[in-house]
XYZ file of C-alpha atoms in Angstrom:
197
model
C -5.313 -14.340 27.241
C -2.530 -16.890 27.744
C -1.170 -18.809 24.796
C 0.308 -22.260 25.369
C 3.841 -23.328 24.540
C 4.090 -23.918 20.780
C 4.535 -27.501 19.505
C 7.086 -26.236 16.976
C 9.536 -25.280 19.737
C 8.059 -25.889 23.217
C 10.997 -24.307 25.036
C 9.291 -20.930 24.579
C 6.794 -20.119 27.301
C 4.123 -19.145 24.766
C 3.468 -18.767 21.061
C 3.234 -14.995 21.572
C 6.716 -14.922 23.095
C 8.152 -17.043 20.282
C 6.558 -14.924 17.552
C 7.580 -11.671 19.257
C 11.194 -12.846 19.523
C 11.133 -14.041 15.923
C 9.909 -10.706 14.617
C 12.482 -8.741 16.623
C 15.509 -11.018 16.221
C 15.038 -11.522 12.473
C 14.780 -7.744 11.974
C 17.710 -6.638 14.164
C 18.031 -3.088 12.904
C 14.340 -2.248 13.178
C 12.274 -0.811 16.011
C 8.602 -1.710 16.432
C 5.840 -0.210 18.536
C 4.026 -2.691 20.740
C 0.761 -1.847 18.972
C 2.378 -2.563 15.601
C 3.667 -5.922 16.863
C 0.285 -6.875 18.311
C -1.328 -6.165 14.935
C 1.305 -7.976 12.865
C 1.245 -11.004 15.166
C -2.556 -11.017 15.585
C -2.086 -11.061 19.346
C -3.746 -9.076 22.144
C -1.814 -5.914 22.976
C -1.769 -6.824 26.687
C -0.093 -10.173 25.889
C 2.548 -8.467 23.748
C 3.144 -5.887 26.485
C 3.654 -8.633 29.106
C 5.933 -10.723 26.890
C 7.960 -7.668 25.860
C 8.432 -6.620 29.487
C 9.735 -10.082 30.415
C 12.243 -9.912 27.549
C 13.256 -6.348 28.449
C 13.807 -7.388 32.079
C 16.396 -9.987 30.976
C 17.831 -7.613 28.346
C 17.072 -9.831 25.331
C 15.308 -6.839 23.820
C 15.562 -3.145 24.544
C 13.016 -0.378 24.624
C 12.820 3.367 24.421
C 10.097 5.972 24.451
C 9.308 8.188 21.490
C 6.512 10.523 22.467
C 3.692 8.291 23.673
C 5.022 5.257 21.813
C 7.197 2.572 23.332
C 9.629 1.195 20.739
C 11.247 -2.220 21.131
C 14.095 -3.873 19.233
C 16.511 -6.779 19.507
C 19.450 -6.287 21.851
C 22.592 -7.381 19.952
C 24.734 -6.803 23.062
C 23.175 -9.749 24.910
C 25.370 -12.865 24.468
C 22.241 -15.028 24.049
C 21.020 -13.039 21.036
C 23.019 -14.874 18.343
C 22.151 -18.450 19.405
C 18.548 -17.466 20.119
C 18.311 -15.902 16.655
C 19.423 -19.215 15.126
C 16.825 -21.078 17.170
C 13.917 -18.816 16.205
C 15.076 -18.798 12.586
C 14.818 -22.584 12.406
C 11.548 -22.799 14.303
C 9.410 -19.727 13.527
C 11.548 -17.959 10.920
C 10.191 -19.907 7.931
C 6.962 -17.878 7.914
C 8.934 -14.690 7.339
C 11.760 -16.099 5.199
C 9.632 -18.260 2.879
C 7.198 -15.375 2.451
C 10.047 -13.041 1.464
C 12.018 -15.379 -0.782
C 9.049 -16.826 -2.689
C 7.246 -13.509 -3.293
C 8.238 -13.897 -6.944
C 6.824 -12.350 -10.091
C 3.762 -14.364 -10.958
C 3.227 -15.799 -7.461
C -0.370 -15.448 -6.276
C 0.158 -17.184 -2.926
C 2.878 -19.087 -1.144
C 1.895 -21.895 1.202
C 3.926 -23.946 3.671
C 2.519 -27.444 4.120
C 3.646 -30.791 5.534
C 5.183 -31.518 8.920
C 6.436 -27.968 9.477
C 2.929 -26.548 8.967
C 1.489 -29.211 11.280
C 3.887 -28.233 14.095
C 3.186 -24.548 13.436
C -0.514 -25.116 14.188
C 0.497 -27.077 17.308
C 0.006 -30.635 16.114
C 2.469 -32.728 18.133
C 5.131 -34.762 16.412
C 8.851 -34.976 15.740
C 10.707 -31.852 14.654
C 10.427 -31.168 10.927
C 13.567 -31.858 8.899
C 12.435 -29.947 5.836
C 9.934 -27.334 4.726
C 7.483 -28.061 1.939
C 6.397 -25.012 -0.064
C 3.623 -24.655 -2.640
C 3.720 -21.631 -4.934
C 0.384 -20.916 -6.581
C 0.750 -18.842 -9.753
C 2.725 -18.534 -12.929
C 6.262 -18.894 -11.587
C 8.893 -20.537 -13.772
C 11.168 -23.289 -12.497
C 14.486 -21.406 -12.317
C 13.306 -18.602 -9.993
C 11.378 -21.165 -7.920
C 14.474 -23.249 -7.194
C 16.653 -20.162 -6.705
C 14.187 -18.965 -4.043
C 14.330 -22.399 -2.388
C 18.143 -22.260 -2.308
C 18.130 -18.765 -0.759
C 15.548 -19.756 1.850
C 17.439 -22.937 2.687
C 20.676 -20.991 3.234
C 18.904 -18.516 5.524
C 16.904 -21.038 7.557
C 19.339 -23.945 7.617
C 16.653 -26.515 6.752
C 15.978 -28.151 3.373
C 13.244 -26.354 1.390
C 11.235 -28.359 -1.152
C 9.179 -26.250 -3.570
C 6.336 -27.315 -5.831
C 4.146 -25.116 -7.996
C 0.663 -25.101 -9.451
C -1.585 -22.691 -11.305
C -4.400 -20.807 -9.560
C -6.899 -22.936 -11.528
C -5.252 -26.142 -10.272
C -5.313 -24.854 -6.687
C -8.997 -23.945 -6.997
C -9.856 -27.340 -8.525
C -7.116 -29.956 -8.003
C -9.017 -32.642 -9.894
C -7.061 -35.877 -9.386
C -3.805 -34.192 -8.279
C -3.197 -36.162 -5.074
C -0.667 -33.739 -3.583
C -2.981 -30.722 -3.825
C -5.884 -32.746 -2.440
C -3.731 -33.808 0.507
C -2.465 -30.263 1.150
C -6.045 -28.985 1.322
C -6.999 -31.679 3.853
C -4.073 -31.101 6.212
C -2.707 -28.056 8.038
C -1.070 -25.429 5.860
C -0.001 -21.836 6.377
C -0.272 -19.083 3.775
C 2.890 -16.975 4.132
C 2.428 -14.717 1.106
C -0.607 -13.524 -0.802
C -0.284 -11.097 -3.696
C -2.245 -7.947 -3.041
C -4.837 -7.048 -5.636
C -3.799 -3.980 -7.585
C -5.755 -0.848 -6.808
C -8.292 -0.083 -9.481
């Protein structure tokens, strides 16, 4: 199954390639199995295998065998790694970074909305100049804005957070922003796991 070039950064040959590079370059010290990557990226294993082989062939990533597993990781020795890491951070990195930074005490879910979310789901348009984030849950203002500052430093794009309660998200009433978010593309980047009972 071939995926088309992503609207968020169409210089990548496919969304699978962009997401694979993002996962590897933003986790430089970590090795992944191809099966693990296919699962995490919700992509067919054969697509991940093909994309990985292309990247191995040009030495952007490296691989090694461990038993029957093939492990892949970023190749820091390639001179293109640093600028490519910056590029994927700005384009596909927000899913990972926003999810990490806004996974705060009291957060039920974290949602990216607005122009960045629209490009992420391949709606054409100009490049996003900021990232709009909705935190659903009981998060206080200080940690919310501290998370936005950390994410902004990591990504290099302005991050604008807003918060609401789970009840408000379930029933926005007359809250125009929540009504608009629900009608347009958005991406859930964090969801609190239910505690085991």
